[in-house]
PDB file of C-alpha atoms in Angstrom:
ATOM      1  CA  MET A1123       0.000   0.000   0.000  1.00 40.00           C
ATOM      2  CA  GLU A1124       1.415   3.365  -1.010  1.00 49.00           C
ATOM      3  CA  ALA A1125       1.436   6.152   1.570  1.00 59.00           C
ATOM      4  CA  ILE A1126      -0.220   9.444   0.689  1.00 58.00           C
ATOM      5  CA  PHE A1127       1.588  12.585   1.795  1.00 60.00           C
ATOM      6  CA  ILE A1128       0.012  16.023   1.633  1.00 65.00           C
ATOM      7  CA  ASN A1129       2.559  18.610   0.462  1.00 78.00           C
ATOM      8  CA  ASN A1130       5.330  16.107   1.296  1.00 91.00           C
ATOM      9  CA  LYS A1131       4.488  16.288   4.994  1.00 94.00           C
ATOM     10  CA  VAL A1132       3.075  13.943   7.624  1.00 95.00           C
ATOM     11  CA  PHE A1133       0.924  15.153  10.478  1.00 96.00           C
ATOM     12  CA  ILE A1134       1.827  13.618  13.842  1.00 97.00           C
ATOM     13  CA  LYS A1135       1.256  14.116  17.550  1.00 97.00           C
ATOM     14  CA  LEU A1136       4.462  14.842  19.441  1.00 96.00           C
ATOM     15  CA  LEU A1137       4.652  13.976  23.143  1.00 96.00           C
ATOM     16  CA  ILE A1138       7.254  15.676  25.340  1.00 94.00           C
ATOM     17  CA  PRO A1139       7.236  13.819  28.697  1.00 94.00           C
ATOM     18  CA  GLU A1140       9.907  16.089  30.184  1.00 90.00           C
ATOM     19  CA  ILE A1141       7.520  19.058  30.191  1.00 91.00           C
ATOM     20  CA  ASP A1142       4.273  17.033  30.141  1.00 94.00           C
ATOM     21  CA  LYS A1143       3.029  18.577  26.887  1.00 93.00           C
ATOM     22  CA  SER A1144       1.977  17.430  23.443  1.00 95.00           C
ATOM     23  CA  TYR A1145       1.854  19.197  20.101  1.00 94.00           C
ATOM     24  CA  ASP A1146       0.299  18.501  16.709  1.00 95.00           C
ATOM     25  CA  VAL A1147       3.102  18.896  14.193  1.00 94.00           C
ATOM     26  CA  SER A1148       3.688  18.469  10.467  1.00 94.00           C
ATOM     27  CA  LEU A1149       7.033  16.982   9.484  1.00 96.00           C
ATOM     28  CA  PRO A1150       8.750  17.045   6.071  1.00 95.00           C
ATOM     29  CA  VAL A1151       9.129  13.532   4.633  1.00 94.00           C
ATOM     30  CA  ASN A1152      12.312  14.425   2.736  1.00 95.00           C
ATOM     31  CA  LYS A1153      14.413  15.297   5.833  1.00 97.00           C
ATOM     32  CA  ARG A1154      16.590  13.056   7.976  1.00 97.00           C
ATOM     33  CA  ILE A1155      15.390  12.196  11.483  1.00 97.00           C
ATOM     34  CA  GLY A1156      18.410  13.977  13.015  1.00 96.00           C
ATOM     35  CA  ASN A1157      17.461  17.221  11.261  1.00 96.00           C
ATOM     36  CA  ILE A1158      13.841  16.784  12.323  1.00 97.00           C
ATOM     37  CA  ILE A1159      14.894  16.243  15.960  1.00 95.00           C
ATOM     38  CA  ASN A1160      16.929  19.475  15.859  1.00 94.00           C
ATOM     39  CA  LEU A1161      13.965  21.334  14.372  1.00 93.00           C
ATOM     40  CA  LEU A1162      11.570  19.874  16.959  1.00 93.00           C
ATOM     41  CA  ASN A1163      13.927  20.771  19.823  1.00 91.00           C
ATOM     42  CA  ALA A1164      14.136  24.391  18.704  1.00 90.00           C
ATOM     43  CA  THR A1165      10.408  24.680  17.980  1.00 88.00           C
ATOM     44  CA  VAL A1166       9.268  23.116  21.252  1.00 88.00           C
ATOM     45  CA  SER A1167      11.781  25.146  23.248  1.00 87.00           C
ATOM     46  CA  GLU A1168      10.351  28.307  21.715  1.00 87.00           C
ATOM     47  CA  MET A1169       6.696  27.230  22.040  1.00 86.00           C
ATOM     48  CA  SER A1170       7.178  26.224  25.682  1.00 86.00           C
ATOM     49  CA  ASN A1171       8.961  29.467  26.579  1.00 87.00           C
ATOM     50  CA  GLY A1172      12.185  27.623  27.317  1.00 82.00           C
ATOM     51  CA  GLU A1173      10.682  24.837  29.462  1.00 84.00           C
ATOM     52  CA  LEU A1174      12.396  22.316  27.203  1.00 81.00           C
ATOM     53  CA  THR A1175      16.173  22.648  27.243  1.00 78.00           C
ATOM     54  CA  LEU A1176      17.805  22.230  23.852  1.00 71.00           C
ATOM     55  CA  SER A1177      19.792  19.008  23.655  1.00 78.00           C
ATOM     56  CA  LYS A1178      21.997  17.522  20.966  1.00 79.00           C
ATOM     57  CA  ASN A1179      21.242  14.084  22.436  1.00 88.00           C
ATOM     58  CA  SER A1180      17.469  14.019  21.931  1.00 92.00           C
ATOM     59  CA  VAL A1181      15.917  10.834  20.608  1.00 95.00           C
ATOM     60  CA  LEU A1182      12.660  10.254  18.752  1.00 97.00           C
ATOM     61  CA  TYR A1183      10.555   7.161  19.504  1.00 98.00           C
ATOM     62  CA  ASN A1184       7.304   5.726  18.218  1.00 98.00           C
ATOM     63  CA  ALA A1185       4.869   5.838  21.160  1.00 98.00           C
ATOM     64  CA  ARG A1186       3.018   2.698  20.064  1.00 97.00           C
ATOM     65  CA  THR A1187       5.890   0.398  19.100  1.00 96.00           C
ATOM     66  CA  GLY A1188       8.777   1.868  21.120  1.00 97.00           C
ATOM     67  CA  GLU A1189      10.878   1.979  17.966  1.00 97.00           C
ATOM     68  CA  LYS A1190      13.825   4.373  18.149  1.00 97.00           C
ATOM     69  CA  TYR A1191      14.431   6.330  14.947  1.00 98.00           C
ATOM     70  CA  MET A1192      18.022   6.627  13.767  1.00 97.00           C
ATOM     71  CA  PRO A1193      19.275  10.165  12.966  1.00 96.00           C
ATOM     72  CA  ASN A1194      20.541   9.341   9.455  1.00 97.00           C
ATOM     73  CA  THR A1195      17.265   7.822   8.259  1.00 97.00           C
ATOM     74  CA  LEU A1196      14.987   9.792   5.945  1.00 97.00           C
ATOM     75  CA  LEU A1197      11.538  10.186   7.466  1.00 97.00           C
ATOM     76  CA  LEU A1198      10.105   8.838   4.197  1.00 94.00           C
ATOM     77  CA  ASN A1199      11.914   5.533   4.856  1.00 96.00           C
ATOM     78  CA  THR A1200      10.358   5.049   8.313  1.00 97.00           C
ATOM     79  CA  ASN A1201       6.924   3.885   9.451  1.00 96.00           C
ATOM     80  CA  ILE A1202       5.987   7.455  10.470  1.00 96.00           C
ATOM     81  CA  ARG A1203       2.718   8.324   8.758  1.00 95.00           C
ATOM     82  CA  ASN A1204      -0.207  10.688   9.336  1.00 95.00           C
ATOM     83  CA  GLY A1205      -1.552  10.148  12.845  1.00 96.00           C
ATOM     84  CA  THR A1206       1.607   8.570  14.271  1.00 97.00           C
ATOM     85  CA  ILE A1207       2.326   9.485  17.891  1.00 98.00           C
ATOM     86  CA  LEU A1208       5.984  10.230  18.523  1.00 98.00           C
ATOM     87  CA  VAL A1209       7.842  10.815  21.782  1.00 97.00           C
ATOM     88  CA  LEU A1210      10.808  13.196  21.979  1.00 96.00           C
ATOM     89  CA  LEU A1211      13.155  12.412  24.850  1.00 93.00           C
ATOM     90  CA  THR A1212      16.098  14.594  25.758  1.00 83.00           C
ATOM     91  CA  ASN A1213      19.194  13.260  27.461  1.00 71.00           C
TER      92      ASN A1213
END
């Protein structure tokens, strides 16, 4: 089954346990997970008024499966699709 992407983006729910918040986010399918993590860190830090500390060691997980996404993988080559719930953990 072929995935359908609107404007080359997927719409996900992002959970941030560290600050007990969640956000609805669109992610570009043509970017690497490492770049997406950096973008999410900066965006959430700004949206939370600095509650989330920027970290170069953040990791992105699938909330349902527990799968850890590797930084060099293109989002398009993962199982992240519209409606996926992701967890961003900072170390």
